[in-house]
XYZ file of C-alpha atoms in Angstrom:
247
model
C 7.758 -17.116 -10.629
C 8.378 -13.392 -10.395
C 8.780 -11.416 -13.576
C 12.510 -11.070 -14.128
C 14.443 -8.283 -15.591
C 18.091 -7.289 -15.723
C 19.397 -3.886 -16.764
C 22.986 -2.872 -16.206
C 23.909 -3.829 -12.616
C 20.468 -5.236 -11.744
C 19.016 -1.775 -11.598
C 15.368 -1.153 -10.964
C 13.339 -2.465 -13.981
C 10.036 -0.840 -15.001
C 7.557 -2.989 -16.881
C 4.572 -1.210 -18.464
C 1.490 -2.956 -19.834
C 0.274 -2.053 -23.264
C -3.044 -2.436 -25.035
C -6.312 -0.487 -24.694
C -9.052 -1.427 -22.300
C -12.024 0.415 -20.938
C -13.971 3.118 -22.699
C -11.051 5.184 -23.834
C -7.314 5.359 -23.702
C -7.415 8.395 -21.410
C -9.297 6.453 -18.784
C -7.132 3.356 -18.978
C -4.753 3.094 -15.993
C -1.071 3.110 -16.829
C 1.159 1.050 -14.537
C 4.717 0.534 -13.444
C 5.916 -2.565 -11.651
C 9.244 -3.459 -10.124
C 10.246 -7.032 -9.942
C 13.116 -9.517 -9.590
C 13.469 -13.235 -9.626
C 14.801 -15.172 -6.629
C 17.486 -17.740 -7.224
C 15.307 -20.374 -5.684
C 11.624 -19.318 -6.027
C 9.323 -20.429 -3.177
C 7.359 -23.640 -3.976
C 4.006 -22.032 -4.831
C 1.737 -22.410 -7.845
C 1.799 -19.753 -10.528
C -1.889 -19.100 -10.167
C -1.642 -18.603 -6.450
C 1.286 -16.249 -6.857
C -0.336 -14.237 -9.564
C -3.348 -13.650 -7.317
C -1.407 -11.299 -5.031
C -2.039 -8.022 -6.857
C -5.550 -9.102 -7.859
C -6.509 -9.964 -4.363
C -5.223 -6.613 -3.142
C -7.432 -4.804 -5.680
C -10.414 -6.826 -4.423
C -9.885 -5.644 -0.872
C -10.346 -1.932 -1.523
C -13.193 0.224 -2.764
C -13.302 0.744 -6.506
C -14.505 4.318 -6.245
C -12.909 7.315 -4.556
C -9.177 7.387 -3.588
C -8.129 4.056 -5.014
C -9.328 4.980 -8.499
C -6.894 7.872 -8.448
C -3.822 6.032 -7.140
C -3.088 2.491 -6.081
C 0.312 1.305 -4.711
C 1.068 -2.303 -3.879
C 3.868 -4.171 -2.156
C 4.780 -7.499 -0.527
C 7.060 -6.865 2.495
C 7.126 -10.583 3.285
C 8.598 -11.478 -0.104
C 11.285 -8.809 0.226
C 12.154 -10.050 3.708
C 12.657 -13.588 2.250
C 14.952 -12.075 -0.360
C 17.091 -10.523 2.436
C 16.292 -6.928 1.395
C 16.827 -4.763 4.505
C 18.043 -1.295 5.312
C 21.222 -2.482 6.917
C 23.775 -3.230 4.201
C 24.707 -5.546 1.406
C 23.539 -6.261 -2.101
C 19.822 -6.028 -1.081
C 20.025 -2.333 -0.538
C 19.746 -1.624 -4.246
C 16.184 -2.937 -4.054
C 15.113 -0.862 -1.069
C 12.986 1.584 -3.054
C 10.995 -1.341 -4.513
C 10.777 -3.162 -1.159
C 9.005 -0.101 0.366
C 6.297 -0.112 -2.321
C 2.850 -0.108 -0.807
C 3.869 2.061 2.192
C 3.304 5.333 0.379
C 4.609 8.362 2.229
C 4.715 6.371 5.493
C 7.830 4.628 4.029
C 10.113 7.389 5.409
C 8.646 6.821 8.862
C 8.630 3.009 8.728
C 11.531 2.527 11.105
C 10.177 4.713 13.834
C 6.526 3.628 13.645
C 6.786 0.272 15.525
C 8.232 1.688 18.773
C 5.980 4.797 18.768
C 2.732 3.319 17.599
C 3.087 -0.510 17.479
C 2.468 -0.368 13.706
C 5.144 -2.165 11.729
C 4.253 -2.049 8.012
C 7.382 -3.957 7.016
C 6.403 -6.890 9.197
C 3.239 -7.607 7.265
C 2.545 -9.781 4.284
C 1.079 -7.106 1.990
C 1.020 -3.252 1.934
C -1.339 -1.065 0.032
C -1.629 2.723 -0.286
C -4.543 4.306 -2.083
C -5.336 7.891 -3.046
C -3.422 11.105 -2.944
C -3.114 13.447 0.091
C -5.268 14.183 1.910
C -7.625 11.559 0.400
C -5.139 8.762 0.956
C -5.223 5.603 3.093
C -2.932 2.806 4.068
C -3.578 -0.881 4.626
C -1.239 -3.512 5.950
C -2.288 -7.192 6.001
C -0.440 -9.805 8.010
C -0.100 -10.969 11.580
C -0.229 -7.957 13.950
C -0.471 -7.314 17.693
C -3.697 -5.248 17.519
C -3.880 -4.830 21.288
C -0.392 -3.274 21.382
C -1.307 -0.921 18.543
C -4.486 0.191 20.194
C -2.751 0.598 23.511
C -0.002 2.843 22.188
C -2.381 4.991 20.114
C -4.756 5.372 23.077
C -1.883 6.462 25.227
C -1.026 9.076 22.637
C -4.544 10.437 22.845
C -6.610 8.539 20.239
C -10.296 8.117 21.078
C -12.623 5.168 20.121
C -14.545 5.709 16.889
C -16.774 3.616 14.620
C -15.844 3.467 10.944
C -18.740 1.808 9.079
C -18.731 -1.684 10.476
C -15.274 -1.350 12.109
C -14.166 -0.301 15.574
C -11.194 1.974 15.503
C -9.451 4.929 16.999
C -9.369 8.615 15.954
C -7.139 11.575 16.711
C -9.378 14.090 14.950
C -12.672 14.238 13.033
C -10.972 14.742 9.669
C -7.577 15.413 8.049
C -6.572 18.131 10.517
C -2.863 18.365 11.214
C -2.096 18.891 14.989
C 1.517 20.112 15.194
C 1.412 19.715 18.968
C 0.954 15.981 18.586
C 4.315 14.456 17.883
C 3.836 10.881 16.836
C 6.665 10.110 14.453
C 8.758 12.501 12.367
C 7.223 12.661 8.891
C 3.745 11.657 10.134
C 1.180 14.452 10.209
C -2.370 13.422 9.543
C -1.821 9.955 8.110
C -2.724 8.171 11.342
C -5.696 10.437 12.258
C -8.056 7.417 11.794
C -6.899 3.835 12.522
C -8.435 0.405 12.576
C -6.335 -2.370 14.032
C -7.171 -6.059 14.067
C -4.974 -9.178 14.278
C -4.812 -9.443 10.487
C -5.185 -5.859 9.225
C -4.063 -2.400 10.177
C -5.621 0.505 8.249
C -4.975 4.155 8.611
C -6.030 7.413 6.905
C -6.399 11.152 7.453
C -10.147 11.052 6.867
C -12.855 8.506 7.808
C -14.119 8.159 4.232
C -10.687 7.189 2.972
C -10.308 4.650 5.838
C -13.569 3.017 4.872
C -12.455 2.895 1.234
C -9.205 1.040 1.980
C -11.181 -1.401 4.094
C -13.350 -2.305 1.101
C -16.546 -0.318 1.207
C -18.777 -0.913 -1.861
C -17.728 -2.519 -5.184
C -13.966 -3.342 -5.239
C -11.234 -2.001 -7.476
C -10.917 -5.556 -8.944
C -14.391 -4.968 -10.460
C -12.946 -2.264 -12.646
C -12.192 -3.750 -16.112
C -9.223 -1.426 -16.513
C -7.565 -2.294 -13.245
C -8.337 -5.973 -13.674
C -6.653 -5.833 -17.084
C -3.558 -4.161 -15.667
C -3.293 -6.869 -12.895
C -3.586 -9.633 -15.471
C -0.923 -8.008 -17.590
C 1.520 -7.535 -14.776
C 0.984 -11.012 -13.344
C 3.155 -11.987 -10.438
C 4.844 -8.845 -9.031
C 6.183 -7.842 -5.652
C 5.663 -4.104 -6.220
C 3.370 -2.108 -8.456
C 1.689 1.278 -8.953
C -1.536 1.810 -10.916
C -2.480 5.335 -11.781
C -4.971 6.804 -14.269
C -3.632 8.185 -17.507
C -3.761 11.970 -17.413
C -5.344 13.780 -20.319
C -2.758 15.268 -22.743
C -1.809 18.809 -22.190
C -3.691 21.320 -24.376
């Protein structure tokens, strides 16, 4: 069952995990998670539900961009809750429902028609890193051929990313102002890998490989694993490193 919290008129609730893990408090991630409880929770075991965040941590590289910033969301769960951008009570949860999309959230409505990528139609959404070393990963059931077709028509060229076949608009994080994909999208889709179950995008190849799970995973980090265990079953979460105190 989702962690439940009620504050005033069901406003966004932030739940932080306490306790010290890792080598020092400064290196321990601090986290914020948004959550709500459905009136009739789906019939799933607690262990399976709690695995969502932990599974997402296990899918991305534990070094590089993800260690600096990790954002997680479950679009499928929010869809079941009826949270959409149209109207009604669900609108109050829109900020939480867009978790995992990072700065692609503001372009989410225009992306499907222009690129074939529909982050909100997936099961899980993850953003790692900070610009320009960021990357996006959407897991679910996708029409990879449609995505590849639209991106190729826009000028993307075939490129190999580690063990993955993908498409590239530029060698790195260059911003081409003459290429108009979607308002609000600059270099985020420079590198793309699209399969029937996963769509990954990033400005730079290294970040794309990281979000596809190159090397030891973020779940192998004791600090991140401890945060995931503390948060448990959540539909939205952010994990960031604690910054050193100001001098």
